[in-house]
PDB file of C-alpha atoms in Angstrom:
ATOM      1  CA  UNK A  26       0.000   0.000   0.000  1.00 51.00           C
ATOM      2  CA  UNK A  27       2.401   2.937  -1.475  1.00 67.00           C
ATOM      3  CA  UNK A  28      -0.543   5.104  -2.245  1.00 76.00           C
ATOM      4  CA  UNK A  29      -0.166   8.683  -1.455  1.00 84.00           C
ATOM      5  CA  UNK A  30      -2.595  11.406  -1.393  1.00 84.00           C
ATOM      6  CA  UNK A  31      -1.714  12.641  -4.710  1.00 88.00           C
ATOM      7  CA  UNK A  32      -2.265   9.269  -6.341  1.00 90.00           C
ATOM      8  CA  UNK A  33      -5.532   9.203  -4.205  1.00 88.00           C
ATOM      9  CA  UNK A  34      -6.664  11.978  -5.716  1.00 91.00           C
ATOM     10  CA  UNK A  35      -5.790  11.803  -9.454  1.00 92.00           C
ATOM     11  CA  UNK A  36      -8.197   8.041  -8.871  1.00 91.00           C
ATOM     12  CA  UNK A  37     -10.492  10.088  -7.293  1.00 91.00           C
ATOM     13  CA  UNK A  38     -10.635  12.520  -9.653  1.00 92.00           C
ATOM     14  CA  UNK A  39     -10.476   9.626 -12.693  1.00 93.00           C
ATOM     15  CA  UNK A  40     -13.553   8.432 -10.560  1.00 92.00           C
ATOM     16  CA  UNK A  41     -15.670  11.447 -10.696  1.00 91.00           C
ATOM     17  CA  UNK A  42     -15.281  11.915 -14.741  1.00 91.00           C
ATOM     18  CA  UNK A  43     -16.039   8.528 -14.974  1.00 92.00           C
ATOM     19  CA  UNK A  44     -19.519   8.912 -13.183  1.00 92.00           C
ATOM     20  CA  UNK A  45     -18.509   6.361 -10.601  1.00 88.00           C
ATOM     21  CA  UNK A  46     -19.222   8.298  -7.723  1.00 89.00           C
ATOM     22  CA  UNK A  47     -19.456   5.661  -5.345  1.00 87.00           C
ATOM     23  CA  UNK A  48     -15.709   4.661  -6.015  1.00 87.00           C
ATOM     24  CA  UNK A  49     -15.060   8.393  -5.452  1.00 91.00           C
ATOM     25  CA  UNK A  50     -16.740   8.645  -2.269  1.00 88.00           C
ATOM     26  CA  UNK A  51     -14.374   5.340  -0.847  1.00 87.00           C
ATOM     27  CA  UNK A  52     -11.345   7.063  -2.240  1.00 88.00           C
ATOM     28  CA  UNK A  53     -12.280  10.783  -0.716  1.00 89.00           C
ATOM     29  CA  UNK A  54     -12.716   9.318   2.812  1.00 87.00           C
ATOM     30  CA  UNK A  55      -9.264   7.415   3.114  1.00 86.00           C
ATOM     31  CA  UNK A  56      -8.165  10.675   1.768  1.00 87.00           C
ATOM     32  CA  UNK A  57      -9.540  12.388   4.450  1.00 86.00           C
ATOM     33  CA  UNK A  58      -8.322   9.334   7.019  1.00 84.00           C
ATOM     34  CA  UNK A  59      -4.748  10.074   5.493  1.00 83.00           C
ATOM     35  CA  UNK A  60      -5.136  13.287   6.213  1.00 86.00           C
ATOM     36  CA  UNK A  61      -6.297  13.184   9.892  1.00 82.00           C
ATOM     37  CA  UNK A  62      -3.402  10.714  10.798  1.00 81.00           C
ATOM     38  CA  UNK A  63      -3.475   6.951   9.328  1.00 77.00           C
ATOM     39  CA  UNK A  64      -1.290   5.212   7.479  1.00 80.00           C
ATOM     40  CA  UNK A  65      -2.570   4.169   3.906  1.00 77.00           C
ATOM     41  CA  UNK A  66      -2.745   0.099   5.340  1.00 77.00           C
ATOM     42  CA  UNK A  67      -5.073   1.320   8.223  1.00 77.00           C
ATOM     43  CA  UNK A  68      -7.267   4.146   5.392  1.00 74.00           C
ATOM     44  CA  UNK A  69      -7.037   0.775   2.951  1.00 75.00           C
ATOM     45  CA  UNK A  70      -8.610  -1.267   5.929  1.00 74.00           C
ATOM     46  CA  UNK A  71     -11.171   1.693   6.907  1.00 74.00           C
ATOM     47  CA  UNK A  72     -14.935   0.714   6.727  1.00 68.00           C
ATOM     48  CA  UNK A  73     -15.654   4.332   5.453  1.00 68.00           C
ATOM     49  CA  UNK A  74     -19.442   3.546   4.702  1.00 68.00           C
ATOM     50  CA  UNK A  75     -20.545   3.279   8.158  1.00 64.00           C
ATOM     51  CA  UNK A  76     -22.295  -0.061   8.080  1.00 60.00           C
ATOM     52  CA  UNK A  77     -20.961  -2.367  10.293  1.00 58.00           C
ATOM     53  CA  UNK A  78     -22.220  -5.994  10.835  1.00 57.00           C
ATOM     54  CA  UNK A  79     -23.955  -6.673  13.879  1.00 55.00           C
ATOM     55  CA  UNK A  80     -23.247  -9.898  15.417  1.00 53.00           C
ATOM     56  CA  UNK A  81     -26.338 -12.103  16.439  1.00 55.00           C
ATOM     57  CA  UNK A  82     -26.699 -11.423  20.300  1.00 54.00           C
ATOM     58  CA  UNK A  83     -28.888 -13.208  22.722  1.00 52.00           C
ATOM     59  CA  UNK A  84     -31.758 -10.621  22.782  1.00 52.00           C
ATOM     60  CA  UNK A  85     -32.544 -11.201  19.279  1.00 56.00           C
ATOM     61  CA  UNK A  86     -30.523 -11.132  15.539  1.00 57.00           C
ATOM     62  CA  UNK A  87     -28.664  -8.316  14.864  1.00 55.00           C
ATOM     63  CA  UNK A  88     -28.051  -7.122  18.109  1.00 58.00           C
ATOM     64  CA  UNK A  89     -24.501  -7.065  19.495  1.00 58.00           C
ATOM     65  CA  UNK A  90     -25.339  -6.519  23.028  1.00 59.00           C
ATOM     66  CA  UNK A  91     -25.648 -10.249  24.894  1.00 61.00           C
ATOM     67  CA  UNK A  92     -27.734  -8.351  27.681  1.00 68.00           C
ATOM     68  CA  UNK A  93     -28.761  -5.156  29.373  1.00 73.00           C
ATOM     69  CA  UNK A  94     -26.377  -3.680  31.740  1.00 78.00           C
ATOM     70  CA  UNK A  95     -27.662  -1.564  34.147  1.00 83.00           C
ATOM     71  CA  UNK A  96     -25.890   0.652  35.343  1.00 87.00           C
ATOM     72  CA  UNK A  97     -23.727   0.724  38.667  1.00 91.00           C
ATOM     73  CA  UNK A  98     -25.982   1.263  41.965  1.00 93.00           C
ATOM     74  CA  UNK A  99     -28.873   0.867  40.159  1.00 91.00           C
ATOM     75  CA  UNK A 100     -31.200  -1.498  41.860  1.00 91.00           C
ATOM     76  CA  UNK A 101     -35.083  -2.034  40.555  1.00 88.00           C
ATOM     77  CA  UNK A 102     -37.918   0.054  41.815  1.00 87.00           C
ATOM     78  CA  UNK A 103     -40.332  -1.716  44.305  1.00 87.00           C
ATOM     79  CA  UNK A 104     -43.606  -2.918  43.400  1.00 83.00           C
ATOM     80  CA  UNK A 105     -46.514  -0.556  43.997  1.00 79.00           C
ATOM     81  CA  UNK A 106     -48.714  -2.297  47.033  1.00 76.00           C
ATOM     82  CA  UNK A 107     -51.935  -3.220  44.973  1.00 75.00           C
ATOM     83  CA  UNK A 108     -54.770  -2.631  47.712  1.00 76.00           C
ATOM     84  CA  UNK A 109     -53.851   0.954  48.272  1.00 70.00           C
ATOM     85  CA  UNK A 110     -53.067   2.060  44.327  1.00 65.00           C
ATOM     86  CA  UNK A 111     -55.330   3.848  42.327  1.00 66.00           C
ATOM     87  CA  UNK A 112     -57.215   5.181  45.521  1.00 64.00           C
ATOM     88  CA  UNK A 113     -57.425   8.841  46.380  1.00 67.00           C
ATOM     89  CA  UNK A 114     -57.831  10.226  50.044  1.00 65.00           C
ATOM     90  CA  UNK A 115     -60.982  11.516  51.186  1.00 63.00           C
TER      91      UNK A 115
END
């Protein structure tokens, strides 16, 4: 992975002319990434479209969290005393 920004952006700009936006788009943001600090392996290895895959938890598919985690010192509410709710005071 030798590419440098100015290769980067005579594809990107190749890209463009060509109509292939989408190709421009993936070559703009590990531009930017190159920019902002990361070597061209780590921009190369960059999931730049935001979609990640979710791996199949144990509330459901597609969720990554295994459970809820509440969090610390939090304990549940206690239950409302049903003979005396829903009454009002005379």
């Amino acid at each position: 992975m030798t590419d440098t920004i100015e290769d980067l952006q005579c594809r990107m700009d190749a890209a463009a002319s060509a109509l292939d936006f989408e190709e421009a788009r993936r070559i703009r943001d590990r531009i930017n990434l190159m920019r902002s600090g990361a070597s061209a392996g780590e921009a190369a290895q960059a999931d730049t479209s935001g979609l990640v895959r979710q791996q199949p938890g144990a509330m459901g598919l597609g969720t990554s969290r295994q459970r809820p985690i509440p969090p610390p010192g939090w304990k549940p509410p206690s239950k409302p005393d049903l003979k005396t709710s829903g009454r009002k005071r005379k």
